[in-house]
CSV table of C-alpha atoms and ligand atoms in Angstrom, one decimal:
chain,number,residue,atom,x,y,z
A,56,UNK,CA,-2.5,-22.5,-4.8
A,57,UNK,CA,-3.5,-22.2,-1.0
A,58,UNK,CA,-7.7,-22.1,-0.9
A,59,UNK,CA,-9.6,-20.1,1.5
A,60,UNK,CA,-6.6,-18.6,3.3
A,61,UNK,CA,-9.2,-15.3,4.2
A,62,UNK,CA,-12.6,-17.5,4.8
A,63,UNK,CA,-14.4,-15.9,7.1
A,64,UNK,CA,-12.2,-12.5,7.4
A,65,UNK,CA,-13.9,-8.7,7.0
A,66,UNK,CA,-11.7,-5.8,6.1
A,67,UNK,CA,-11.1,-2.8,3.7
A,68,UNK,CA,-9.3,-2.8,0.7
A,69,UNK,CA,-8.5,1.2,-0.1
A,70,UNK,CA,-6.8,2.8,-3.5
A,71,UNK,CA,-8.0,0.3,-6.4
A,72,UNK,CA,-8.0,3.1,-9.3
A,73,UNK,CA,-7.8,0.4,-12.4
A,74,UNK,CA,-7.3,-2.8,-13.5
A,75,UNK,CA,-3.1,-2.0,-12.7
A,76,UNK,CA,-3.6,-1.1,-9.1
A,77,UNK,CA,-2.1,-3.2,-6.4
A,78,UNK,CA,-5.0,-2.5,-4.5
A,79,UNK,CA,-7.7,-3.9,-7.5
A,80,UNK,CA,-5.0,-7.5,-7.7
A,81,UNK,CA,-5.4,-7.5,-3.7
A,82,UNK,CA,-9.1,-7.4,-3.8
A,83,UNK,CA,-9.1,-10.5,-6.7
A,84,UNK,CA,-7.1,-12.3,-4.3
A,85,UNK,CA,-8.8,-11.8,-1.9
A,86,UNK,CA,-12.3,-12.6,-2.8
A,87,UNK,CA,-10.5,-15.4,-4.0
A,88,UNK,CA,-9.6,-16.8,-1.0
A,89,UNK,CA,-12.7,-16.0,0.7
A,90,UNK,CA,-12.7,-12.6,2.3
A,91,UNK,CA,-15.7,-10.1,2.4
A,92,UNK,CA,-14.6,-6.5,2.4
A,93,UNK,CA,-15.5,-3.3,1.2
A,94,UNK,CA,-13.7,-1.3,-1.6
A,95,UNK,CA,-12.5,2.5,-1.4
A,96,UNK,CA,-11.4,5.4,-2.8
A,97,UNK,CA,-11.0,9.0,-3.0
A,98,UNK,CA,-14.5,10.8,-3.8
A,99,UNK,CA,-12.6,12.1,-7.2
A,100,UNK,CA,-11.1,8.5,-8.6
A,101,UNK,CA,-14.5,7.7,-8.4
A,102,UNK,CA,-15.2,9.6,-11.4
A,103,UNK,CA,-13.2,7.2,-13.1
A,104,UNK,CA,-15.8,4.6,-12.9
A,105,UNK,CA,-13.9,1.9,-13.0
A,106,UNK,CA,-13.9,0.6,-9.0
A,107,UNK,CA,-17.3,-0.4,-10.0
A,108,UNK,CA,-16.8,-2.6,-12.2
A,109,UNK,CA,-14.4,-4.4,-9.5
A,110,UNK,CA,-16.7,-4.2,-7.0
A,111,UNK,CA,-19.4,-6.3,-9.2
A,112,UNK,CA,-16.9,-8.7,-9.6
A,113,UNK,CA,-16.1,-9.2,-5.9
A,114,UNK,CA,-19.8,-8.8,-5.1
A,115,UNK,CA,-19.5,-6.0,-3.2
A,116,UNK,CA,-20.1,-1.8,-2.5
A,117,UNK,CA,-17.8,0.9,-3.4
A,118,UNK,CA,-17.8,3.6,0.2
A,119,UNK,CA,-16.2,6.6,-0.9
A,120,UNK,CA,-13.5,8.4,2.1
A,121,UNK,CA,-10.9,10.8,1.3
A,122,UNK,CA,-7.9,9.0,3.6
A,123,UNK,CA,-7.0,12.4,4.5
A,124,UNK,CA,-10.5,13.7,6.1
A,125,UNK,CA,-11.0,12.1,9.9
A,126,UNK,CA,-14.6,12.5,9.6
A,127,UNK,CA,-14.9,10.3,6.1
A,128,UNK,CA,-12.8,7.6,7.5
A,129,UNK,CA,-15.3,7.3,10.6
A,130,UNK,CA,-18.0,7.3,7.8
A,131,UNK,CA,-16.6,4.8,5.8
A,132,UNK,CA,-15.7,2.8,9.0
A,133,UNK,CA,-19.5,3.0,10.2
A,134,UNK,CA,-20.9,2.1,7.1
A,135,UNK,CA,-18.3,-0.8,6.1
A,136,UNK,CA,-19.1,-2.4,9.9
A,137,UNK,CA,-22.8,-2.3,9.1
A,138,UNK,CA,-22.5,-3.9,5.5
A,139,UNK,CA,-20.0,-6.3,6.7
A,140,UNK,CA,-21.9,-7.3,9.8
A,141,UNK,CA,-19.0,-6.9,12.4
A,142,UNK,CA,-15.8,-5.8,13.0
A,143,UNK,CA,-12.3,-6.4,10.6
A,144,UNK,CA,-9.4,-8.4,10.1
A,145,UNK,CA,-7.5,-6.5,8.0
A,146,UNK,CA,-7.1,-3.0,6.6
A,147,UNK,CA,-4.9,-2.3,3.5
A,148,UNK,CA,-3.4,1.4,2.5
A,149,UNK,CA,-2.8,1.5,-1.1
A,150,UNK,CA,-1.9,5.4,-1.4
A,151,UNK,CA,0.0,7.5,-2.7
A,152,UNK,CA,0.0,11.0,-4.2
A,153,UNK,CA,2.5,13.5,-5.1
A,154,UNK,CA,1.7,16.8,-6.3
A,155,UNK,CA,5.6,17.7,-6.4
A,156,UNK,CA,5.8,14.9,-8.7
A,157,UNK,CA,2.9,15.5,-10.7
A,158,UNK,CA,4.2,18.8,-11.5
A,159,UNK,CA,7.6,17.9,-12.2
A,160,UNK,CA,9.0,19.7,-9.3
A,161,UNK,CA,12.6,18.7,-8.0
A,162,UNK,CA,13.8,17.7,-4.4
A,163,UNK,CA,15.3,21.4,-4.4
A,164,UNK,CA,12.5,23.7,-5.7
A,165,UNK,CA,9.4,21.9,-3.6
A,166,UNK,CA,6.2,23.7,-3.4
A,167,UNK,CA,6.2,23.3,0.6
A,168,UNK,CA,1.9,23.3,0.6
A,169,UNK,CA,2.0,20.3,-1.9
A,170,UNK,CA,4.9,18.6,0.0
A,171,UNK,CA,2.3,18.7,2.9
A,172,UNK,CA,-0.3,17.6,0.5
A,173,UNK,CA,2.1,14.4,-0.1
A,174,UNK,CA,2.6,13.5,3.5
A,175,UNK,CA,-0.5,14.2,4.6
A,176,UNK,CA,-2.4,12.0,1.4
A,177,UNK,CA,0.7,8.9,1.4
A,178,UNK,CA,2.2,8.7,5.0
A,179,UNK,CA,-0.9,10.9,7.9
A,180,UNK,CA,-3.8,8.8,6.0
A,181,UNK,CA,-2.1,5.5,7.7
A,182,UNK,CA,-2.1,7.0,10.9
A,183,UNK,CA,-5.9,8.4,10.5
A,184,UNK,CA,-7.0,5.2,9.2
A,185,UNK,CA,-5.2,3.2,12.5
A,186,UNK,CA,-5.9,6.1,15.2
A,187,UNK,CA,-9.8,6.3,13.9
A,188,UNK,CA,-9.8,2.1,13.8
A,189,UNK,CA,-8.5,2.3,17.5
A,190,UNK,CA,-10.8,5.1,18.7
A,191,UNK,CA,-13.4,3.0,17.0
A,192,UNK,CA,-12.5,-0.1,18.8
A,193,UNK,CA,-13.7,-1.6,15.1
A,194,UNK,CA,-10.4,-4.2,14.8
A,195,UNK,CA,-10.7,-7.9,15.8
A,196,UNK,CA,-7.8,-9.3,17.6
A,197,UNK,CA,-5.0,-10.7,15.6
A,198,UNK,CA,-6.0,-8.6,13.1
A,199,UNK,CA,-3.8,-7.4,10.7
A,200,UNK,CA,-3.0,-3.7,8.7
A,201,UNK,CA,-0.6,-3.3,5.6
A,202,UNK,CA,0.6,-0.1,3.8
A,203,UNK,CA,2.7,-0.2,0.8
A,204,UNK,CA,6.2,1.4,0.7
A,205,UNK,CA,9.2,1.7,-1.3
A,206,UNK,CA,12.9,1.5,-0.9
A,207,UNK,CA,13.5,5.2,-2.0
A,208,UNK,CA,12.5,5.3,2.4
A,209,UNK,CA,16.6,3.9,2.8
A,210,UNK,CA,18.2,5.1,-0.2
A,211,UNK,CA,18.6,7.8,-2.9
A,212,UNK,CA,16.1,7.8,-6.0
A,213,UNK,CA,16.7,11.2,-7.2
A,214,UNK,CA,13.0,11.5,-9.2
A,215,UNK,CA,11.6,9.8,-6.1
A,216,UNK,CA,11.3,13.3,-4.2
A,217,UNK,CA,8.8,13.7,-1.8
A,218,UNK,CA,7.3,10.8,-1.8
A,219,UNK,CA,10.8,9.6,-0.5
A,220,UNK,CA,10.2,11.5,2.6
A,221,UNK,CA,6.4,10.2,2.4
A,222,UNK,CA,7.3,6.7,2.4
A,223,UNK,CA,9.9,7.2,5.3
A,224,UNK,CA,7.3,8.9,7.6
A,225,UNK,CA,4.6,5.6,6.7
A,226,UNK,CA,6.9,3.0,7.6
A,227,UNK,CA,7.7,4.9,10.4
A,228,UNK,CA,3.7,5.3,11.9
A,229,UNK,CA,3.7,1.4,10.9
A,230,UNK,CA,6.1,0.9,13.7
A,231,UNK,CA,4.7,3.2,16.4
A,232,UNK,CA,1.2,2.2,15.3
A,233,UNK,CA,2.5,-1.4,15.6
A,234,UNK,CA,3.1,-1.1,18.9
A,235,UNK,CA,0.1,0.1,20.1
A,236,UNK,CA,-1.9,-2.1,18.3
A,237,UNK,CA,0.1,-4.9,19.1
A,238,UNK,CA,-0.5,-4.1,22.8
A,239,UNK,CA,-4.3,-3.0,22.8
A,240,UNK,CA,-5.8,-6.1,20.2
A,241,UNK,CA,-3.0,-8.4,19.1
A,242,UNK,CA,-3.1,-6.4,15.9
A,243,UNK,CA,-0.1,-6.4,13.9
A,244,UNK,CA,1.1,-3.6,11.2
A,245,UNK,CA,3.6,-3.8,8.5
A,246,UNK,CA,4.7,-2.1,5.5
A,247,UNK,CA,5.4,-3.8,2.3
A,248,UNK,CA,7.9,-2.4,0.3
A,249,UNK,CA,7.1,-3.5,-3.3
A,250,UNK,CA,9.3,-3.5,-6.4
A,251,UNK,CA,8.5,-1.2,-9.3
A,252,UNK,CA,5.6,-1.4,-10.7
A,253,UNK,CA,3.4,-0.4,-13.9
A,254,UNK,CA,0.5,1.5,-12.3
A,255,UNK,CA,-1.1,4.8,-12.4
A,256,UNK,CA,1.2,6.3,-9.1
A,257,UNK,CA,4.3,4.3,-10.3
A,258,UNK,CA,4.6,5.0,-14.1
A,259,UNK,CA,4.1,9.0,-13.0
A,260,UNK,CA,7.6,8.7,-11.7
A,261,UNK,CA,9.5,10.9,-14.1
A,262,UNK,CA,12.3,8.4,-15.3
A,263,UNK,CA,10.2,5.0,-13.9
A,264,UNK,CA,11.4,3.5,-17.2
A,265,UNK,CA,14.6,3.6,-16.0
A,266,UNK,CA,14.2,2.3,-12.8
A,267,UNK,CA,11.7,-0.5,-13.9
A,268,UNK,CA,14.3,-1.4,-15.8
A,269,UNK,CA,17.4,-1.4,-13.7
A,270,UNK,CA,15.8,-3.1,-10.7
A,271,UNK,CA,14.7,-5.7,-13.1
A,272,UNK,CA,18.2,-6.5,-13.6
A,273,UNK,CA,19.6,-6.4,-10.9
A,274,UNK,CA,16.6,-8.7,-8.8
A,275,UNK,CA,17.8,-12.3,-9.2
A,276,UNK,CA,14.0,-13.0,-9.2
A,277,UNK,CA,13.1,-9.9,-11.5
A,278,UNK,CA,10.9,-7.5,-10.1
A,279,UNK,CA,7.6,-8.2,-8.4
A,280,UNK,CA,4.5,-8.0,-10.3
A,281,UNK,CA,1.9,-6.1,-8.9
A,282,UNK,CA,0.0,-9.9,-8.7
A,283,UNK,CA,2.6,-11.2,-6.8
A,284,UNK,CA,2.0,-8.0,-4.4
A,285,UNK,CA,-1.6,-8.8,-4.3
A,286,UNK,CA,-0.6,-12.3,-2.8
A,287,UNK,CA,2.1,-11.7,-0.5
A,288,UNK,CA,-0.5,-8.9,0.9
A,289,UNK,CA,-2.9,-11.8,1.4
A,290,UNK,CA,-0.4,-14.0,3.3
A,291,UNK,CA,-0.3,-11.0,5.4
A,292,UNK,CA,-3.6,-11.0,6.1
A,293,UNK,CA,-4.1,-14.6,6.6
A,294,UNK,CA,-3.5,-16.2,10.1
A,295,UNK,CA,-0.2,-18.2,9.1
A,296,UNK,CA,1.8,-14.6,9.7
A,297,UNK,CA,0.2,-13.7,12.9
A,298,UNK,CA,3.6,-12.8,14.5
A,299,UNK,CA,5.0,-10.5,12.1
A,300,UNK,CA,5.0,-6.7,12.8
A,301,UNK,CA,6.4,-3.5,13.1
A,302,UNK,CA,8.5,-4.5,10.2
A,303,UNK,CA,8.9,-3.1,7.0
A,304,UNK,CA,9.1,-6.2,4.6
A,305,UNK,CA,10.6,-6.0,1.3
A,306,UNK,CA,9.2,-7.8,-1.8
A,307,UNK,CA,11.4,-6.8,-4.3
A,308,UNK,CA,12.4,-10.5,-5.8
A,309,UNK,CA,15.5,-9.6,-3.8
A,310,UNK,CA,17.0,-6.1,-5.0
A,311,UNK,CA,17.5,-4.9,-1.7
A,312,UNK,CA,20.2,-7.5,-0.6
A,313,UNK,CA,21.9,-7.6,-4.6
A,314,UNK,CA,24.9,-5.0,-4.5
A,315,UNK,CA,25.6,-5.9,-8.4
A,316,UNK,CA,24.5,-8.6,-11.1
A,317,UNK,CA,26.2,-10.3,-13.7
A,318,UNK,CA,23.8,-8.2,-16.0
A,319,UNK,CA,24.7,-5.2,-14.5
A,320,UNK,CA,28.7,-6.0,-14.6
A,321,UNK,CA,28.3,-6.8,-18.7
A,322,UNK,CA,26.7,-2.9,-19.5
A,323,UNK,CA,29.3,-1.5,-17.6
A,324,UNK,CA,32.2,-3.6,-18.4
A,325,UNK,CA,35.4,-1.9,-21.0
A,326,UNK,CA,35.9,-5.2,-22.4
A,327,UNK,CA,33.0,-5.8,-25.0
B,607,NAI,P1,-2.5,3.5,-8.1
B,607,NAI,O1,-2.3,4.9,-8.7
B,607,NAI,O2,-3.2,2.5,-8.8
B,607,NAI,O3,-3.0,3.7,-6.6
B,607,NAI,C1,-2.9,4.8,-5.8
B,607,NAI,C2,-4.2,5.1,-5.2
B,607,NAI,O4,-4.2,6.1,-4.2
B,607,NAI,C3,-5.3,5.5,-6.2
B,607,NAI,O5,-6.3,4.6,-6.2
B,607,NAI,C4,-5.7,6.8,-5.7
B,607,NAI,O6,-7.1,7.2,-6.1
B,607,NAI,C5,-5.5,6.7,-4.2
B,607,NAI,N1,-5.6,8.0,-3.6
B,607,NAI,C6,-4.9,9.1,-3.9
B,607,NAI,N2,-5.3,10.1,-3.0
B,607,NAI,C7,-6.2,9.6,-2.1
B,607,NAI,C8,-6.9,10.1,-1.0
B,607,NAI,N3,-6.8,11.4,-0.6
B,607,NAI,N4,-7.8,9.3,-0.4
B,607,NAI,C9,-7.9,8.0,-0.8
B,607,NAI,N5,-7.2,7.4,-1.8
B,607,NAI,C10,-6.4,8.2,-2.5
B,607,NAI,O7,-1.0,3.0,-7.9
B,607,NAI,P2,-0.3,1.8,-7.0
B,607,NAI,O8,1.1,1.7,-7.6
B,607,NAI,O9,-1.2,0.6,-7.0
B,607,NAI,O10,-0.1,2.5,-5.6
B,607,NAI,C11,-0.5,1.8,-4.4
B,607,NAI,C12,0.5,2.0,-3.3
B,607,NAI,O11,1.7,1.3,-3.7
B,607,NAI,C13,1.0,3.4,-3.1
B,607,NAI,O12,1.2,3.7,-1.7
B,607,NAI,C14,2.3,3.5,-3.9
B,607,NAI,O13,3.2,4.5,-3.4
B,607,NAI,C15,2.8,2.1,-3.5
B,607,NAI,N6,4.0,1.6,-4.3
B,607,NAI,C16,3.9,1.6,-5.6
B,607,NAI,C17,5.0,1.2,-6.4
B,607,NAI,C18,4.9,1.3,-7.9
B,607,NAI,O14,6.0,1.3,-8.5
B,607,NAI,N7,3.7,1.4,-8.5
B,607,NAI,C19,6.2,0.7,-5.8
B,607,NAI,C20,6.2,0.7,-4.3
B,607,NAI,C21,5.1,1.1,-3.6
């Protein structure tokens, strides 16, 4: 394993709910390797208590910002800056929220206020965090910003709903961003788009069972674990991928290149 890949780097690490969270793995690996950030979350998954724990173990505070709320995110950016003593080199968006999906409503009966409540909490929040980070002046150059995506954005997943639509608006603001970013500070934005994974957003899927299990075999490498996530997200924050961006990069142990697997061919075969 690498050491120290982050010594010396300040950023934010957003959406760690529990122990499953992409977002709690990142901040592990990332203490790990000798970051300093600060940890946050939606003023209600507070409640939860658990972040606090994390934060203990990664010897840090908890801020609370709703992503969705301009004035919390220049809160949470004034306070982080003060704790942190500086500016940051990295921001990670780790959110997601469908109330569509939540309530088991399909693709053609949405509830048009929560479809808004969808785009504005998993796709707008990366464009507040970036165009408040900008206005702020609060990046350091060559800094470096990461949202996570999935591959519903390019293709069909019929339970995958709104948050389809979500996840094709976030990679999109991860390219306009980019650019302006890239111009103003040498600051680079991606999106990662991450296999299927057991978490608190993923498993509320309706059918995730079934996808788990079908990208699993059809991935010549499996599907990526949430852990693996955390470290790829670290490479990207580290200065050995300074000139990636605007890209949306998939981490999917290789699903989104695999038209059909040996596995695959066996279930559906006639001759068993
Ligand atoms: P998670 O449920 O652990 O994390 C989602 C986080 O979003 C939670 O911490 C939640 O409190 C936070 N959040 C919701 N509304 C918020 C708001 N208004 N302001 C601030 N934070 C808010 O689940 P997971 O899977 O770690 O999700 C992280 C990201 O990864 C999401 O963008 C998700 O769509 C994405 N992703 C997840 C996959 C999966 O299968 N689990 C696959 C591909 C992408």
């Amino acid at each position: 394993m690498p050491e120290n890949l982050l010594k010396g780097k300040k950023g934010i690490i957003t959406g760690a709910l529990d122990e499953n969270s992409i977002a709690w793995k990142t901040a592990l690996k990332a203490k790990e390797q000798g970051a300093k950030f600060v940890l946050t979350n939606a003023p209600i998954a507070m409640r939860m208590g658990a972040i606090n724990e994390l934060a203990k173990e990664c010897d840090t505070i908890v801020i609370p910002a709703d992503a969705t709320s301009v004035e919390d995110l220049e809160k949470l950016y004034d306070e982080a800056k003060e704790y942190l003593g500086g500016n940051f080199d990295f921001l990670l968006h780790s959110i997601g929220m469908s109330p569509n999906i939540r309530k088991g409503r399909a693709y053609g009966d949405l509830n048009y206020d929560w479809a808004m409540k969808s785009y504005d909490v998993s796709a707008v929040s990366f464009h507040k965090m970036m165009q408040v980070a900008e206005k702020k002046d609060i990046m350091n150059e060559w800094g470096s910003i990461v949202g996570l995506s999935y591959i519903a954005a390019q293709r069909v997943f019929p339970f995958y709903t709104d948050m389809a639509d979500a996840k094709a608006l976030l990679e999109s603001i991860a390219r306009g961003f980019g650019y302006r970013f890239g111009k103003s500070k040498k600051v680079r934005v991606n999106t990662i788009s991450q296999s299927p994974t057991v978490t608190t957003a993923g498993s509320g899927i309706g059918g995730f069972d079934a996808f788990y299990n079908f990208a699993d075999s059809v991935s010549p490498l499996g599907n990526a674990s949430a852990e693996a996530c955390a470290e790829y997200i670290v490479s990207l924050f580290s200065d050995f991928t300074r000139m990636v961006t605007m890209q949306n990069l998939y981490h999917d142990g290789g699903y989104s290149n695999t038209g059909i697997s040996e596995e695959i061919m066996e279930k559906f075969s006639d001759k068993k």
